[in-house]
C-alpha cells in the first residue's frame, strides 16, 4: 500500500533503480509509492552510492524490534498539586478527547484542547504540549493552528521565557460561538447569492434558497444566544467582586434582577 512499510522485494527494486541511475521520483512511480518514502529510505540506509537492499531491510527490522521492546510511556496526566488521582484524571482526559472527536474535532486537535482545559494554568507552550502529549512539534503546530482558526484558543507572549503560550481563557466559548455564527452568516449570504444566480424557481436555486434561509436564521439565533450568555457571565463576575469571592452562581439571579430594575 502507498505509504506502508517497504517489503524486501520493494528494497530490491529500489537498489536496482539506483543502479540504473533512476531518480527517486521514477523509482517511486514504479513502486506506486510517494517520492518522499523512497528518498527517506535511501537517505537512512547509506545514500544513493551505498544503498543495499539486504542491509536496509535488516536495519529496518532491527529498528522495529527496538520500538516494540521499548514502548513509550503514556502521556502525562495533568494531576497538578491537588491530590488528584492520576488514573481518574487520565480517564477524564481520554473521555473528553473521545467526545470531541465524535463531534468532528481532529484527534490531535482534540488531545491538545483537552490538555489545555485540564491544565490548571489554562496555558502551555508548544514545547510543554510536546512533552505532555509525547508527539512531534509539527503535530502540535497543526493542532494549535486549527484551534486558533476556530477561536478556541489564543496565543500570548511570555516575556520571561521569550516563548508563546497557547491559552484558554474564560471567554473562549463566547468568542468561538460568535465566530461560528459569523461563518454561518457568510454561508447564508453565499447561498442566497447562489439562488439568485441559478434562479429561485429552479430546483438548485430553491435548494440554495432554503440553505440560506436556514443558516441565516441559525446565525441570528446564535448571536442572540451568545449575547444572553455574555450578560449572565458579566453578572457572575460582578457577583464575585461584590461578594469578595470568585462569583457564586447563586447570586447571578439577584444581580440580573437589579440590572433589569425588577
Short mmCIF file of C-alpha atoms in Angstrom, two decimals:
data_model
loop_
_atom_site.label_atom_id
_atom_site.label_comp_id
_atom_site.label_asym_id
_atom_site.label_seq_id
_atom_site.Cartn_x
_atom_site.Cartn_y
_atom_site.Cartn_z
CA UNK A 1 0.00 0.00 0.00
CA UNK A 2 1.26 3.54 -0.76
CA UNK A 3 2.91 4.92 2.35
CA UNK A 4 3.05 1.50 4.04
CA UNK A 5 6.19 -0.36 5.09
CA UNK A 6 8.53 -1.34 2.27
CA UNK A 7 8.98 -5.07 1.66
CA UNK A 8 12.28 -6.78 0.88
CA UNK A 9 11.20 -7.01 -2.77
CA UNK A 10 10.50 -3.26 -2.77
CA UNK A 11 14.00 -2.61 -1.47
CA UNK A 12 15.48 -4.80 -4.16
CA UNK A 13 13.62 -2.69 -6.73
CA UNK A 14 14.96 0.48 -5.10
CA UNK A 15 18.52 -0.86 -5.30
CA UNK A 16 18.01 -1.88 -8.93
CA UNK A 17 16.63 1.54 -9.81
CA UNK A 18 19.57 3.30 -8.19
CA UNK A 19 21.95 1.03 -10.10
CA UNK A 20 20.20 2.08 -13.33
CA UNK A 21 20.67 5.71 -12.43
CA UNK A 22 16.97 6.41 -11.96
CA UNK A 23 15.79 9.30 -9.84
CA UNK A 24 13.71 8.92 -6.69
CA UNK A 25 10.53 10.06 -8.45
CA UNK A 26 10.83 7.39 -11.15
CA UNK A 27 11.58 4.63 -8.63
CA UNK A 28 8.61 5.77 -6.54
CA UNK A 29 6.34 5.78 -9.61
CA UNK A 30 7.31 2.21 -10.47
CA UNK A 31 6.59 1.05 -6.93
CA UNK A 32 3.43 3.11 -6.54
CA UNK A 33 4.91 4.93 -3.54
CA UNK A 34 5.34 8.58 -2.56
CA UNK A 35 8.68 10.03 -3.63
CA UNK A 36 9.33 11.06 -0.01
CA UNK A 37 9.15 7.39 1.06
CA UNK A 38 11.94 6.45 -1.36
CA UNK A 39 14.11 9.44 -0.53
CA UNK A 40 13.89 8.74 3.23
CA UNK A 41 14.55 5.04 2.69
CA UNK A 42 17.74 5.72 0.73
CA UNK A 43 18.94 8.56 2.98
CA UNK A 44 18.73 6.49 6.18
CA UNK A 45 20.36 3.43 4.61
CA UNK A 46 23.64 4.50 3.08
CA UNK A 47 22.61 7.06 0.47
CA UNK A 48 22.47 6.57 -3.33
CA UNK A 49 26.02 5.20 -3.50
CA UNK A 50 25.84 2.84 -0.52
CA UNK A 51 22.30 1.54 -0.53
CA UNK A 52 21.97 -2.26 -0.25
CA UNK A 53 18.59 -3.96 -0.10
CA UNK A 54 19.56 -6.67 2.39
CA UNK A 55 21.29 -4.30 4.82
CA UNK A 56 18.45 -1.77 4.58
CA UNK A 57 15.88 -4.47 5.34
CA UNK A 58 17.84 -5.80 8.31
CA UNK A 59 18.31 -2.30 9.72
CA UNK A 60 14.60 -1.53 9.41
CA UNK A 61 13.61 -4.78 11.11
CA UNK A 62 16.07 -4.04 13.91
CA UNK A 63 14.58 -0.58 14.48
CA UNK A 64 11.08 -2.06 14.57
CA UNK A 65 12.12 -4.65 17.19
CA UNK A 66 13.66 -1.96 19.37
CA UNK A 67 10.49 0.13 19.21
CA UNK A 68 8.35 -2.87 20.17
CA UNK A 69 10.62 -3.80 23.08
CA UNK A 70 10.68 -0.25 24.48
CA UNK A 71 7.15 1.19 24.30
CA UNK A 72 6.82 4.86 25.08
CA UNK A 73 5.20 5.75 28.40
CA UNK A 74 1.64 7.08 28.32
CA UNK A 75 1.05 10.84 28.14
CA UNK A 76 1.43 12.67 31.42
CA UNK A 77 -1.83 13.31 33.22
CA UNK A 78 -2.41 16.86 34.44
CA UNK A 79 -2.69 15.86 38.09
CA UNK A 80 -1.37 19.13 39.48
CA UNK A 81 -0.86 19.56 43.20
CA UNK A 82 -4.38 18.95 44.48
CA UNK A 83 -4.13 15.31 45.49
CA UNK A 84 -5.87 14.14 42.32
CA UNK A 85 -5.99 10.50 41.33
CA UNK A 86 -3.78 10.21 38.20
CA UNK A 87 -5.82 7.33 36.82
CA UNK A 88 -9.09 9.24 37.23
CA UNK A 89 -7.56 12.29 35.53
CA UNK A 90 -6.32 10.13 32.66
CA UNK A 91 -9.79 8.61 32.21
CA UNK A 92 -11.28 12.11 32.20
CA UNK A 93 -8.84 13.25 29.51
CA UNK A 94 -9.44 10.19 27.35
CA UNK A 95 -13.22 10.52 27.66
CA UNK A 96 -13.24 14.23 26.85
CA UNK A 97 -10.94 13.68 23.87
CA UNK A 98 -13.18 10.91 22.53
CA UNK A 99 -16.27 13.14 22.80
CA UNK A 100 -14.53 15.97 20.96
CA UNK A 101 -13.53 13.56 18.18
CA UNK A 102 -17.13 12.34 17.92
CA UNK A 103 -18.15 15.97 17.43
CA UNK A 104 -15.86 16.32 14.43
CA UNK A 105 -12.67 17.67 16.01
CA UNK A 106 -9.49 16.07 14.57
CA UNK A 107 -7.98 13.68 17.11
CA UNK A 108 -4.67 15.50 17.69
CA UNK A 109 -6.52 18.81 17.95
CA UNK A 110 -8.89 17.24 20.49
CA UNK A 111 -5.93 16.00 22.54
CA UNK A 112 -4.36 19.47 22.59
CA UNK A 113 -7.64 21.13 23.56
CA UNK A 114 -8.22 18.60 26.34
CA UNK A 115 -4.67 19.07 27.61
CA UNK A 116 -5.13 22.84 27.82
CA UNK A 117 -8.50 22.52 29.54
CA UNK A 118 -7.27 20.10 32.19
CA UNK A 119 -4.18 22.17 32.98
CA UNK A 120 -4.77 24.46 35.95
CA UNK A 121 -2.83 27.31 34.35
CA UNK A 122 -5.00 27.10 31.23
CA UNK A 123 -1.95 27.79 29.08
CA UNK A 124 1.08 25.88 27.81
CA UNK A 125 3.94 26.47 25.40
CA UNK A 126 4.40 24.33 22.30
CA UNK A 127 7.36 22.61 23.97
CA UNK A 128 5.25 21.79 27.03
CA UNK A 129 2.48 20.35 24.83
CA UNK A 130 5.06 18.22 23.01
CA UNK A 131 6.36 16.91 26.33
CA UNK A 132 2.93 16.21 27.81
CA UNK A 133 1.41 14.55 24.75
CA UNK A 134 4.66 12.95 23.51
CA UNK A 135 4.10 13.95 19.89
CA UNK A 136 6.11 15.90 17.32
CA UNK A 137 6.27 19.72 17.24
CA UNK A 138 4.72 19.59 13.76
CA UNK A 139 1.64 17.82 15.15
CA UNK A 140 1.25 20.50 17.84
CA UNK A 141 1.68 23.27 15.27
CA UNK A 142 -1.10 21.90 13.07
CA UNK A 143 -3.42 21.39 16.03
CA UNK A 144 -2.99 24.87 17.51
CA UNK A 145 -3.40 26.39 14.05
CA UNK A 146 -6.80 24.73 13.75
CA UNK A 147 -7.81 25.82 17.26
CA UNK A 148 -6.80 29.42 16.56
CA UNK A 149 -8.87 29.44 13.37
CA UNK A 150 -11.88 28.30 15.40
CA UNK A 151 -11.15 30.96 18.08
CA UNK A 152 -10.91 28.22 20.71
CA UNK A 153 -7.50 29.35 21.98
CA UNK A 154 -5.37 32.45 21.82
CA UNK A 155 -1.63 32.92 21.98
CA UNK A 156 0.19 35.26 24.31
CA UNK A 157 3.86 36.16 24.72
CA UNK A 158 5.65 35.00 27.85
CA UNK A 159 8.25 37.76 28.35
CA UNK A 160 10.16 35.77 30.97
CA UNK A 161 10.94 32.84 28.68
CA UNK A 162 10.53 34.60 25.33
CA UNK A 163 8.10 31.96 24.21
CA UNK A 164 4.49 31.96 23.15
CA UNK A 165 1.87 30.23 25.27
CA UNK A 166 -1.40 28.87 23.96
CA UNK A 167 -4.14 29.90 26.34
CA UNK A 168 -7.77 29.11 27.10
CA UNK A 169 -9.48 31.95 28.95
CA UNK A 170 -12.93 32.47 30.44
CA UNK A 171 -14.37 33.95 27.24
CA UNK A 172 -13.18 31.22 24.87
CA UNK A 173 -16.55 29.62 24.13
CA UNK A 174 -18.22 33.00 23.73
CA UNK A 175 -15.68 34.00 21.08
CA UNK A 176 -15.77 30.60 19.38
CA UNK A 177 -19.57 30.65 19.29
CA UNK A 178 -19.61 34.11 17.72
CA UNK A 179 -17.00 33.04 15.18
CA UNK A 180 -19.20 30.08 14.25
CA UNK A 181 -22.22 32.40 13.96
CA UNK A 182 -20.26 34.66 11.58
CA UNK A 183 -19.34 31.69 9.41
CA UNK A 184 -23.00 30.67 9.23
CA UNK A 185 -23.99 34.18 8.17
CA UNK A 186 -21.32 34.15 5.45
CA UNK A 187 -22.58 30.79 4.19
CA UNK A 188 -26.15 32.09 4.24
CA UNK A 189 -25.17 35.12 2.12
CA UNK A 190 -23.32 32.90 -0.35
CA UNK A 191 -26.31 30.56 -0.61
CA UNK A 192 -28.72 33.45 -1.27
CA UNK A 193 -26.46 34.82 -3.98
CA UNK A 194 -26.25 31.34 -5.47
CA UNK A 195 -30.04 31.14 -5.53
CA UNK A 196 -30.16 34.42 -7.45
CA UNK A 197 -27.62 33.16 -9.98
CA UNK A 198 -29.35 29.81 -10.52
CA UNK A 199 -32.87 31.17 -10.27
CA UNK A 200 -35.01 30.73 -7.19
CA UNK A 201 -37.69 28.92 -9.24
CA UNK A 202 -35.25 26.15 -10.28
CA UNK A 203 -34.63 23.05 -8.13
CA UNK A 204 -30.99 24.00 -7.48
CA UNK A 205 -31.90 27.62 -6.78
CA UNK A 206 -34.66 26.61 -4.38
CA UNK A 207 -32.26 24.31 -2.56
CA UNK A 208 -29.77 27.13 -2.06
CA UNK A 209 -32.57 29.50 -1.03
CA UNK A 210 -33.61 27.07 1.73
CA UNK A 211 -30.00 26.69 2.79
CA UNK A 212 -29.56 30.45 3.03
CA UNK A 213 -32.79 30.89 4.95
CA UNK A 214 -31.88 28.19 7.47
CA UNK A 215 -28.30 29.31 8.03
CA UNK A 216 -29.34 32.95 8.29
CA UNK A 217 -31.92 32.11 10.95
CA UNK A 218 -29.38 29.92 12.76
CA UNK A 219 -26.72 32.64 12.69
CA UNK A 220 -29.09 35.26 14.12
CA UNK A 221 -30.21 32.85 16.85
CA UNK A 222 -26.60 32.05 17.74
CA UNK A 223 -25.74 35.74 18.11
CA UNK A 224 -28.74 36.30 20.41
CA UNK A 225 -27.78 33.26 22.49
CA UNK A 226 -24.20 34.49 22.79
CA UNK A 227 -25.41 37.91 23.91
CA UNK A 228 -27.63 36.36 26.61
CA UNK A 229 -24.72 34.25 27.82
CA UNK A 230 -22.48 37.31 27.96
CA UNK A 231 -24.99 39.05 30.22
CA UNK A 232 -25.02 36.03 32.54
CA UNK A 233 -21.22 35.88 32.55
CA UNK A 234 -20.88 39.58 33.38
CA UNK A 235 -23.43 39.19 36.17
CA UNK A 236 -21.49 36.23 37.52
CA UNK A 237 -18.27 38.21 37.57
CA UNK A 238 -19.99 41.21 39.15
CA UNK A 239 -21.34 38.95 41.88
CA UNK A 240 -17.85 37.60 42.50
CA UNK A 241 -16.45 41.09 43.02
CA UNK A 242 -19.42 42.19 45.11
CA UNK A 243 -19.28 39.23 47.49
CA UNK A 244 -15.49 39.08 47.63
CA UNK A 245 -15.26 35.64 46.04
CA UNK A 246 -14.98 34.03 42.65
CA UNK A 247 -18.62 34.57 41.82
CA UNK A 248 -21.16 32.21 43.36
CA UNK A 249 -23.68 31.34 40.60
CA UNK A 250 -26.48 31.54 43.20
CA UNK A 251 -26.02 35.33 43.23
CA UNK A 252 -26.43 35.73 39.46
CA UNK A 253 -30.23 35.89 39.65
CA UNK A 254 -30.11 38.69 42.22
CA UNK A 255 -27.65 40.74 40.16
CA UNK A 256 -29.71 40.24 36.99
CA UNK A 257 -32.83 41.48 38.75
CA UNK A 258 -31.03 44.62 39.88
CA UNK A 259 -29.74 45.21 36.35
CA UNK A 260 -33.21 44.80 34.85
CA UNK A 261 -34.69 47.03 37.52
CA UNK A 262 -37.27 44.40 38.59
#
